[in-house]
Short mmCIF file of C-alpha atoms in Angstrom, two decimals:
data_model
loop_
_atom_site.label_atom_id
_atom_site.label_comp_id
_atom_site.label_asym_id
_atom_site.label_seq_id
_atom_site.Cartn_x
_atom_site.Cartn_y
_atom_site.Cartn_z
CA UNK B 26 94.47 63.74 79.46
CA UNK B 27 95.59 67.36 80.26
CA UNK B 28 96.48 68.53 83.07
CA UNK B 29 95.64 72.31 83.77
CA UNK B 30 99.11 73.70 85.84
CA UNK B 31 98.94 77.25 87.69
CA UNK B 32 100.14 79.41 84.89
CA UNK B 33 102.92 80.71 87.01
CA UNK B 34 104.53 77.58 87.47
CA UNK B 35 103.77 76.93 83.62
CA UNK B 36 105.60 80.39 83.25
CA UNK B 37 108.82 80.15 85.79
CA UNK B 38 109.72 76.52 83.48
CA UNK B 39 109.27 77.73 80.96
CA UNK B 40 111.18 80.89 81.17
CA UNK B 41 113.75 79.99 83.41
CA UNK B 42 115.35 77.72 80.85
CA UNK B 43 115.70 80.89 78.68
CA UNK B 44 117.99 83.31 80.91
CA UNK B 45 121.34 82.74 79.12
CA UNK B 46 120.02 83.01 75.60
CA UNK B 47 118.06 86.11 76.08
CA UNK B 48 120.64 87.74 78.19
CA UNK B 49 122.79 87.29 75.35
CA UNK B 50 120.45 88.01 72.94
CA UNK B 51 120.05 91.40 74.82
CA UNK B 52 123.45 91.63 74.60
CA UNK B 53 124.17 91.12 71.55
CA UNK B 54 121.31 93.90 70.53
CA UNK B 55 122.22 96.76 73.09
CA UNK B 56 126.29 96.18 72.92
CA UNK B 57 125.75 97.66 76.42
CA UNK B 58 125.74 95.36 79.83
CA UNK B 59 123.13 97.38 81.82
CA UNK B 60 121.21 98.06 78.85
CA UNK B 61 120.98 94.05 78.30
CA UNK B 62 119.80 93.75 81.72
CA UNK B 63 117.33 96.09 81.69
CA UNK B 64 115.82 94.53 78.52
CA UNK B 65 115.77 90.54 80.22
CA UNK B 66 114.23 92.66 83.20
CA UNK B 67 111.71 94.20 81.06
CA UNK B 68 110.98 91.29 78.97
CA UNK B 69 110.86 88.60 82.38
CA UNK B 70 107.88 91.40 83.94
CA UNK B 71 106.36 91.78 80.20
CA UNK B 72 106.24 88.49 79.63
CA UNK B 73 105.07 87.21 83.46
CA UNK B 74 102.22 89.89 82.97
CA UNK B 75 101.21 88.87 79.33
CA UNK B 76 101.56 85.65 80.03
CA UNK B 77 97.59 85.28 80.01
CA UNK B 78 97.43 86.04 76.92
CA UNK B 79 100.10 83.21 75.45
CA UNK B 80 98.40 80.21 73.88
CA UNK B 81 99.55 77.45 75.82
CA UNK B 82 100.75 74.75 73.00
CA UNK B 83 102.30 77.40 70.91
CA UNK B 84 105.75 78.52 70.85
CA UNK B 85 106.75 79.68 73.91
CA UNK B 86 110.53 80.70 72.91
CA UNK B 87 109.66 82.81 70.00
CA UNK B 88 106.47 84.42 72.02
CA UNK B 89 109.53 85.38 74.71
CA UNK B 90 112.06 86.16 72.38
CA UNK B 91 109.56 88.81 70.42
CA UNK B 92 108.67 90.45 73.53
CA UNK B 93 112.57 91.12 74.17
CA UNK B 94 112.96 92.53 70.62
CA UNK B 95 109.92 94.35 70.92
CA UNK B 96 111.13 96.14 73.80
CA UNK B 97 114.35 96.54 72.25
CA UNK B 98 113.18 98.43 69.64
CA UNK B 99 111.37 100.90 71.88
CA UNK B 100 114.10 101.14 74.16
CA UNK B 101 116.19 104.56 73.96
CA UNK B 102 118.82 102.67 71.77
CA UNK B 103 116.64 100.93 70.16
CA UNK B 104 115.26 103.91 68.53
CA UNK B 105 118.15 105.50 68.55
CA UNK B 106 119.67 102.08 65.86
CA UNK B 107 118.74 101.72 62.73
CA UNK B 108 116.23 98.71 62.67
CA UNK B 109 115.53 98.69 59.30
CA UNK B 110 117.78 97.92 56.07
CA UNK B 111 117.20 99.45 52.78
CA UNK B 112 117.42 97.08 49.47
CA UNK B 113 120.35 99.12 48.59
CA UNK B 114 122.68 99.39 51.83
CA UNK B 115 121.81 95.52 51.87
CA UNK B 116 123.14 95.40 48.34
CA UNK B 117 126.43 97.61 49.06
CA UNK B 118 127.38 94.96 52.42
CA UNK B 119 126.37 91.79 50.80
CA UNK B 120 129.26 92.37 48.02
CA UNK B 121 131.75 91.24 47.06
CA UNK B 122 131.40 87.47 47.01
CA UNK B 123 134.53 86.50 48.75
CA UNK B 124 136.21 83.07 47.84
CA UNK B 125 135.61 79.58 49.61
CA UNK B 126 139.45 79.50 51.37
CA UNK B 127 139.18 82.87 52.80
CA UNK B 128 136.33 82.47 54.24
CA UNK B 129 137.50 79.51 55.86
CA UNK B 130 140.59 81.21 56.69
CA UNK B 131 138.18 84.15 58.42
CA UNK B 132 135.61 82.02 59.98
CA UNK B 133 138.61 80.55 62.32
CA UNK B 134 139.20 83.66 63.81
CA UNK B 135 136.74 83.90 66.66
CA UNK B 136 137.49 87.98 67.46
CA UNK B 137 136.91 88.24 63.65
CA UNK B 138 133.49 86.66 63.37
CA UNK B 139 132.35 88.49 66.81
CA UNK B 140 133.44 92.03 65.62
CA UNK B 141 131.78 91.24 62.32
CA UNK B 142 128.64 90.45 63.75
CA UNK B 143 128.37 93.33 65.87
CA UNK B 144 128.97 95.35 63.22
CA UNK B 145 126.20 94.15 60.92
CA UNK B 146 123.33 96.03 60.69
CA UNK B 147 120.63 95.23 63.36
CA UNK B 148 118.38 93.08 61.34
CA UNK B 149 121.17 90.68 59.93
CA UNK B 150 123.04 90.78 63.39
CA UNK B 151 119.25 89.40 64.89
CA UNK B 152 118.32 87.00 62.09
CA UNK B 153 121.76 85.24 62.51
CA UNK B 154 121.64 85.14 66.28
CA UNK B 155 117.89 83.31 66.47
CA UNK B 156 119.09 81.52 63.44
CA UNK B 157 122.65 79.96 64.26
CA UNK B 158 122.71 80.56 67.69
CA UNK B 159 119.35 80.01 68.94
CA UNK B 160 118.64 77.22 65.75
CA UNK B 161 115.28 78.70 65.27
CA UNK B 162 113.26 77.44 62.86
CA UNK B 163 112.48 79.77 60.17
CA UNK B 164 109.12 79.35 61.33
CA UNK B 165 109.79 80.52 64.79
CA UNK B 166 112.17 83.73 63.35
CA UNK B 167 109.17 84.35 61.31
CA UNK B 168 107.35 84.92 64.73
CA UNK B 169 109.75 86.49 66.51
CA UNK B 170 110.99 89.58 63.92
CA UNK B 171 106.69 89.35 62.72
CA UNK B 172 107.68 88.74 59.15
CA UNK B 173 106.33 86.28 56.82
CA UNK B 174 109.05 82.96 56.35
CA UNK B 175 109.24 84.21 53.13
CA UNK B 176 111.07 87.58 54.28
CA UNK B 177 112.86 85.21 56.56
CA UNK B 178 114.57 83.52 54.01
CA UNK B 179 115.51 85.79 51.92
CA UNK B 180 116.93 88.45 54.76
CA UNK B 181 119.30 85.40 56.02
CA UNK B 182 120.54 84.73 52.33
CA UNK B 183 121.53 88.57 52.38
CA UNK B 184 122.93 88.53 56.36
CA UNK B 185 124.72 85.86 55.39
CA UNK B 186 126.05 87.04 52.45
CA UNK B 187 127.05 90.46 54.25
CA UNK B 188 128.86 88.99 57.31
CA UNK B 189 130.80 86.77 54.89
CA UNK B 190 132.04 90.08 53.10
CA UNK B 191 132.90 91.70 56.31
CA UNK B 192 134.89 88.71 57.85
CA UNK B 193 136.70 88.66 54.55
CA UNK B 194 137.12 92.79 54.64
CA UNK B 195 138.36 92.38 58.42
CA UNK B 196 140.84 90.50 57.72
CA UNK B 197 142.44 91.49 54.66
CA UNK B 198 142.42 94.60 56.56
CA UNK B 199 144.76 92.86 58.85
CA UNK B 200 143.28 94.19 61.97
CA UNK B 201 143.09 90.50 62.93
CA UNK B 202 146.21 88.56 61.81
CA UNK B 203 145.68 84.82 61.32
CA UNK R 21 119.62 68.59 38.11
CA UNK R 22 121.44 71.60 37.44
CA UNK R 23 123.78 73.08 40.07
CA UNK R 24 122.09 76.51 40.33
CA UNK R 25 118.82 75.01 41.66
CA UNK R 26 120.38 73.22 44.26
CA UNK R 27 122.29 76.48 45.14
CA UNK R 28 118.44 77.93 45.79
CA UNK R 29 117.93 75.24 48.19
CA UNK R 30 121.37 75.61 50.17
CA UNK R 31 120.57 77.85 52.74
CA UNK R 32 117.05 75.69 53.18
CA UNK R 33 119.53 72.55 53.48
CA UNK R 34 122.04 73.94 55.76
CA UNK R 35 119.16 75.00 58.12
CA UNK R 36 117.22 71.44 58.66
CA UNK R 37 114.37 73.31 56.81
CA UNK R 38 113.71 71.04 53.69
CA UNK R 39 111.50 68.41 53.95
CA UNK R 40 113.12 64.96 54.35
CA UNK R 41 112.74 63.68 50.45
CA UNK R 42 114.87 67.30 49.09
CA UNK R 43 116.80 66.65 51.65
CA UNK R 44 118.26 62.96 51.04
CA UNK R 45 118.06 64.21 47.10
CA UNK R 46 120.36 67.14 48.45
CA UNK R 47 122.79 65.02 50.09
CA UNK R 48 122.68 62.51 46.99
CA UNK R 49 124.01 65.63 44.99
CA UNK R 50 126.82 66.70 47.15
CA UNK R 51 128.75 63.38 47.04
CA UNK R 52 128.82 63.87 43.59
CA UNK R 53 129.46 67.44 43.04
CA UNK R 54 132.54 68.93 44.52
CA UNK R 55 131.90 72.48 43.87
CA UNK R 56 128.42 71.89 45.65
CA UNK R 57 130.23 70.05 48.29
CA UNK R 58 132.72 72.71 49.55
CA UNK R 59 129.98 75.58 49.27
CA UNK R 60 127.69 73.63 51.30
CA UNK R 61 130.96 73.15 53.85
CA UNK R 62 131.64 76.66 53.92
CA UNK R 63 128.43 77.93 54.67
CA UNK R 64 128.24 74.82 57.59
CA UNK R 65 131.42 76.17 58.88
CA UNK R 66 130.14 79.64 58.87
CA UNK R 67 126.94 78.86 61.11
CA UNK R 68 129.08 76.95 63.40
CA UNK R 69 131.71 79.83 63.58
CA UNK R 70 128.89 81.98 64.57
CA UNK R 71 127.25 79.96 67.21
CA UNK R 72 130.68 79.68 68.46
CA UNK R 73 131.24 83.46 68.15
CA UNK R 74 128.13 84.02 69.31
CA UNK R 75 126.75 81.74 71.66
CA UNK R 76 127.26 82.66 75.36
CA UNK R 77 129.47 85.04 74.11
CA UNK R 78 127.68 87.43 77.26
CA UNK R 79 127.49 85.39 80.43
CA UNK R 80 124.83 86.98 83.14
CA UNK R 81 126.38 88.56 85.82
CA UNK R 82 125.91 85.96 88.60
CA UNK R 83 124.36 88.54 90.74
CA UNK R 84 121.91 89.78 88.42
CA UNK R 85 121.22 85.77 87.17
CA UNK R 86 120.09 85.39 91.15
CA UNK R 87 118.07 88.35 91.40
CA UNK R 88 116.00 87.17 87.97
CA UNK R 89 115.65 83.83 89.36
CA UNK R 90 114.77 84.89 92.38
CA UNK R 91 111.65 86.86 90.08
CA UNK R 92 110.55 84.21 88.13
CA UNK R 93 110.78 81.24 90.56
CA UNK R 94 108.58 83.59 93.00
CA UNK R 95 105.51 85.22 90.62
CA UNK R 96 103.61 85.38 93.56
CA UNK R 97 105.72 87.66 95.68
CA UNK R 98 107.24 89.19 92.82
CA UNK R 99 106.25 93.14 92.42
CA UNK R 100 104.02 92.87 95.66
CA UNK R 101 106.68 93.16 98.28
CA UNK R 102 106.60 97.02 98.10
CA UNK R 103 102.36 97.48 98.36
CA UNK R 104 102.89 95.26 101.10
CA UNK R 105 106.03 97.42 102.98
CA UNK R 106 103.44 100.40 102.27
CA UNK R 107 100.38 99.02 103.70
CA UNK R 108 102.80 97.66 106.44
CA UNK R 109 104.27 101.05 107.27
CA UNK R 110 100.51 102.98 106.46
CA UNK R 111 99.29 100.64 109.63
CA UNK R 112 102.17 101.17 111.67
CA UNK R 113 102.14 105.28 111.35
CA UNK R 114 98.41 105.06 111.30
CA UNK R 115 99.08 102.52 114.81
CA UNK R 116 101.80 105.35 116.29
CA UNK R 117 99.41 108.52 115.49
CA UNK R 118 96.79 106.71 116.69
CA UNK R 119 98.83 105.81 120.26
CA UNK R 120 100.10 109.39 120.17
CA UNK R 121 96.61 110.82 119.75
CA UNK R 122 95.35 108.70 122.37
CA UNK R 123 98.16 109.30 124.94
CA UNK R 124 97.72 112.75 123.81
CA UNK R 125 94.17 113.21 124.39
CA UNK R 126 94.63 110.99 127.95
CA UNK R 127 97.37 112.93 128.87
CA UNK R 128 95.51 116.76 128.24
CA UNK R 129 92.55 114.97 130.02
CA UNK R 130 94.31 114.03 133.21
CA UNK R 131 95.49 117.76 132.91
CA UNK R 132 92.45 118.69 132.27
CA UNK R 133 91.03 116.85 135.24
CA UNK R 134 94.40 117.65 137.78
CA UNK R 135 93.44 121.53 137.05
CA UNK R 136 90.19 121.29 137.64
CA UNK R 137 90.37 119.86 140.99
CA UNK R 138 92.82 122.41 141.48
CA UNK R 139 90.99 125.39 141.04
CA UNK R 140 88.16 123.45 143.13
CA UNK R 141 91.31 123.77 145.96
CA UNK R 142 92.10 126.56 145.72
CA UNK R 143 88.56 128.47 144.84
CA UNK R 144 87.44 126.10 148.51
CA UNK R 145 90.52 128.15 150.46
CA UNK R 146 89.52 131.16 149.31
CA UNK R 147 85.85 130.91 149.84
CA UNK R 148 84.59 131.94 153.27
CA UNK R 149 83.07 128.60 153.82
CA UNK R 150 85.19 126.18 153.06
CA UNK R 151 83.27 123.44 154.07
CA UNK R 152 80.22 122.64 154.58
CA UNK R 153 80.55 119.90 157.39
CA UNK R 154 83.29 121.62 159.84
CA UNK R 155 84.29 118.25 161.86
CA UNK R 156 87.89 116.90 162.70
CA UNK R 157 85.86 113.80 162.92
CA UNK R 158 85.98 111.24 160.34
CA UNK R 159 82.81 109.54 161.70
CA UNK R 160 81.08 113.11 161.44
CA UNK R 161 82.30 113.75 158.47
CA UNK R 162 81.75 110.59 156.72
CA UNK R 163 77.69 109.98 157.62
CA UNK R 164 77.02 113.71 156.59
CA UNK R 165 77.65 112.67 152.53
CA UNK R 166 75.46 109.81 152.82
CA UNK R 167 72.52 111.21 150.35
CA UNK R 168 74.48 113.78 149.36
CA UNK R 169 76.49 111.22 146.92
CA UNK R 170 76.00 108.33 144.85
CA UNK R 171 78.72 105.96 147.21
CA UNK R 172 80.21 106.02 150.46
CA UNK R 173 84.02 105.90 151.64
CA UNK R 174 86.12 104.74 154.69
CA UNK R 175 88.30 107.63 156.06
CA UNK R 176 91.68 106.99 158.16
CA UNK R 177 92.56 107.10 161.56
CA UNK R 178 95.06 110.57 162.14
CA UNK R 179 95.90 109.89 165.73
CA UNK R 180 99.88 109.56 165.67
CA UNK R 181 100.26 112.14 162.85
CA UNK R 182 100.71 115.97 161.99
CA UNK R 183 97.62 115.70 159.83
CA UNK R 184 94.23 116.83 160.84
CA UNK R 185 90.84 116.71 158.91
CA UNK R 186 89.22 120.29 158.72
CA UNK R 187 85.98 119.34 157.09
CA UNK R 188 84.35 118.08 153.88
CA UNK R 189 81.60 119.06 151.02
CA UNK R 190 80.11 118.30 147.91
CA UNK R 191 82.09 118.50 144.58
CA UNK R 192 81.37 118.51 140.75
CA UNK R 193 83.85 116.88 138.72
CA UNK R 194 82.05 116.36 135.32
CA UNK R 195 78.98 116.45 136.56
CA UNK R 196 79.68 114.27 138.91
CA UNK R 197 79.23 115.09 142.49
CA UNK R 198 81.77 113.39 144.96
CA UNK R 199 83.88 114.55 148.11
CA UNK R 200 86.33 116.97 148.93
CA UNK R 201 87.91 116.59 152.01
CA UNK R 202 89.84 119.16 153.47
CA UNK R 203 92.71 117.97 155.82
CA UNK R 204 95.74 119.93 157.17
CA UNK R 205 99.40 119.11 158.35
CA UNK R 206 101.38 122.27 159.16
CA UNK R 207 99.13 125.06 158.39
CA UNK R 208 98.65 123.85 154.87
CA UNK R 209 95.58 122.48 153.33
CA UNK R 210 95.75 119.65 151.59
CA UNK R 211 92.14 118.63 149.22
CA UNK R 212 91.07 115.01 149.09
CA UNK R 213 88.73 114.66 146.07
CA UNK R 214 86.77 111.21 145.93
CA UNK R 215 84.82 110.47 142.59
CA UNK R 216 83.25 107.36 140.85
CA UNK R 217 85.91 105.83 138.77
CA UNK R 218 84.43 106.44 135.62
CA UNK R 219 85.78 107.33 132.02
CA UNK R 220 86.67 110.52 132.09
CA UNK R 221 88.03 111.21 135.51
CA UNK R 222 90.78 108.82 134.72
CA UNK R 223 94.55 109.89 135.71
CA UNK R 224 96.37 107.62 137.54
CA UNK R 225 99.38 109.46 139.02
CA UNK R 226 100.70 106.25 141.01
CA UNK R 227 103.19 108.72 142.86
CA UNK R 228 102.51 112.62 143.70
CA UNK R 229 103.19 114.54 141.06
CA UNK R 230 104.50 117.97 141.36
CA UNK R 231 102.49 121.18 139.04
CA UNK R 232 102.90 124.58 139.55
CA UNK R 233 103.65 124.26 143.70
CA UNK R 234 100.74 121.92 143.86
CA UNK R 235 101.64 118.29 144.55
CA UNK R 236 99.09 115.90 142.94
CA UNK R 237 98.49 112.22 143.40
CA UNK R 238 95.38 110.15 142.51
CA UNK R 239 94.58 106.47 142.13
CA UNK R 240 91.60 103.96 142.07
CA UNK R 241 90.50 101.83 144.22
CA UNK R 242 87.38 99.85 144.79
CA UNK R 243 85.32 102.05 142.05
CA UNK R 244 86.40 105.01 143.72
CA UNK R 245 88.56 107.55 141.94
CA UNK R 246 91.35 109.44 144.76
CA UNK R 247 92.89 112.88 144.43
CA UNK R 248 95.45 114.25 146.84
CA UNK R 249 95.89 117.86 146.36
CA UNK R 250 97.98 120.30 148.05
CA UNK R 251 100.70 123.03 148.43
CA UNK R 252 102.40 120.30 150.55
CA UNK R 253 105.90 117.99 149.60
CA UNK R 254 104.92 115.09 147.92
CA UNK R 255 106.01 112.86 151.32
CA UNK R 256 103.24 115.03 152.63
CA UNK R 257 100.64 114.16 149.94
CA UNK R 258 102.52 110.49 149.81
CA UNK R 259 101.84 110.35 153.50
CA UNK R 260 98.07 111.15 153.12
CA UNK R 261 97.81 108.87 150.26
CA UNK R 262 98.43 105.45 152.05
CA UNK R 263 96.57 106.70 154.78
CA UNK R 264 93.66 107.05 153.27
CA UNK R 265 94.23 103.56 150.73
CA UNK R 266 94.54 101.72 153.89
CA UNK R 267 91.84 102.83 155.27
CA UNK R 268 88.68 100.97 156.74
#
């Protein structure tokens, strides 16, 4: 039996849970603490006033988390970034293949890893975040960047790939001493 | 199977995204392949290293946490607490122009009204009859407006004070005939106007009122509306006053 809830109660537990993550989220897209508030802010009223149109049953997170990206990339930053990679700047990041140990040796340095991900290029920086931070499933980053799993796949291979060659750059750059 | 296929499927693995029987196959391969083994820990160690890197890595500002709470726990109130303060304060200066106009409009009609009777003073002075019922008798006086108004009136006893009644006639206030008596204490002339208390002739001036050398005073009592008017002190006019509300 179903039981048919106000939708604004529906809405304020279902959102609520999401504060931290999408603050940080924000965060982690604007680099910029009032700009990360004004995006939750923007994406709390977008959301409460769209919320008639979410399908109750489907994925609530990902609906939420697409309307803050959305309005991320129509934010002045956001159009002021580059949101979009070419094949070959994706090609020049993701090499060279660094080696198994110093990777380990870079993943252990947690100022390393940070200023590596901020650095990445918007779409890896994103696809990592819902993917290892959030756990999305590829299914729900497919829904929240609007690209087919497919695309999904393949982009985190490459972001992947990139912030491993970074971390290793960083450090053999010694900025970040082990 | 060779090493490079499972290599495609790393990532998937890593992720929880094959489905269960790739997966177990997966795991099957890595306790027997080393080189598998400490790719597959790397990238592990890599998510981790991110979600650790990553994760919370912004706390809200506490303040800003409350105020979105606040939002979301409260759709209903969210966004409408400024229409409401407008409506609110759109009634209340609509509610204060409103009380100004009114006191306004009472306040220039008891002017209105306090000249009027006024020039009805003065322009009876002036005239070369100014009464038409010359009596220092109030029971004269009072019998000769029977038919000539709509109501009748007690008028006080003088004996005992400097005030003397000179005489009386008909008035128009409005359109609406009444009495003006004419008394006088000290060589002045002081005008007693009587009207239906009725809309419009309103102006209470509980205590004599002092405009341009004339000292006003009016009140209502038993559906009759009283004017004391004269170049007199108001303890002159006050004097007059409760004479003539005590009267019977």
């Amino acid at each position: 039996m179903s039981v048919q809830r106000l939708p604004a109660e529906t809405f304020e537990e279902l959102a609520l849970p999401l504060f931290d993550q999408l603050h940080n989220f924000a965060r982690w897209l604007t680099h910029d603490a009032s700009e990360a508030e004004d995006l939750v802010q923007e994406t709390y009223t977008k959301a409460l006033r769209g919320f008639g149109s979410f399908q109750a049953g489907t994925n609530f997170r990902a609906w939420i988390f697409r309307i803050l990206r959305n309005s991320f990339l129509t934010s002045r930053t956001g159009l002021r970034s580059k949101v979009t990679l070419d094949e070959e700047e994706a090609e020049m990041i993701a090499s060279p293949a660094p080696s198994p140990e110093a990777l380990l040796m870079a993943q252990a340095n947690r100022e390393a890893v940070r200023d590596a991900l901020g650095e990445l290029p918007i779409p890896f920086r994103e696809i990592l975040l819902l993917c290892e931070v959030e756990e999305m499933s590829y299914d729900e980053i497919a829904q929240v960047l609007a690209i087919p799993t497919g695309t999904v796949m393949s982009r985190l291979y490459r972001a992947r790939k990139a912030l491993r060659a970074l971390l290793v750059q960083k450090l053999k750059g010694g900025t970040h001493g082990v | 199977m060779a090493c490079e296929v499972w290599q495609e499927k790393l990532e998937a693995y890593i992720d929880g995204e094959l489905p269960v029987p790739e997966a177990s196959a997966f795991s099957a391969h890595l306790r027997q392949c080393s080189t598998c083994a400490a790719e597959t820990l790397e990238r592990v160690q890599m998510k981790r290293s991110v979600a650790a890197a990553a994760g919370n890595a912004y706390p809200a500002r506490a303040e800003f946490r409350r105020k979105m709470l606040q939002r979301v726990s409260k759709p209903a109130r969210r966004g409408q607490w400024w229409p409401r303060l407008v409506t609110l304060s759109a009634a209340l200066i609509l509610l204060i122009s409103m009380a100004n106009f009114y006191l306004s409009r009472e306040k220039a009609r008891q002017e209105l009204v306090v000249s009027e009777l006024t020039d009805l003073h003065v322009a009876a002075l002036a005239s070369s009859t100014p009464v038409d019922v010359v009596s220092t008798d109030r029971h004269t006086v009072k019998p000769w407006f029977e038919g000539r108004i709509p109501f009748s009136f007690n008028l006080p006893e003088l004996s005992g004070t400097e005030l003397s009644l000179v005489g009386g006639r008909v008035a128009y206030l409005g359109q609406t005939p009444g009495a003006h008596l004419i008394y006088r204490v000290r060589k002045h002339e002081i005008s007693v106007f009587i009207f239906p208390d009725r809309g419009g002739i309103t102006a209470n001036l509980p205590s004599p009122v002092t405009k341009l050398s004339f000292t006003v005073a009016s009140w209502a009592k038993d559906g009759l509306r009283y004017f004391v008017i004269g170049d007199v002190s108001a303890s002159d006019v006050d004097g007059l006053s409760k004479l003539l509300r005590n009267a019977s």
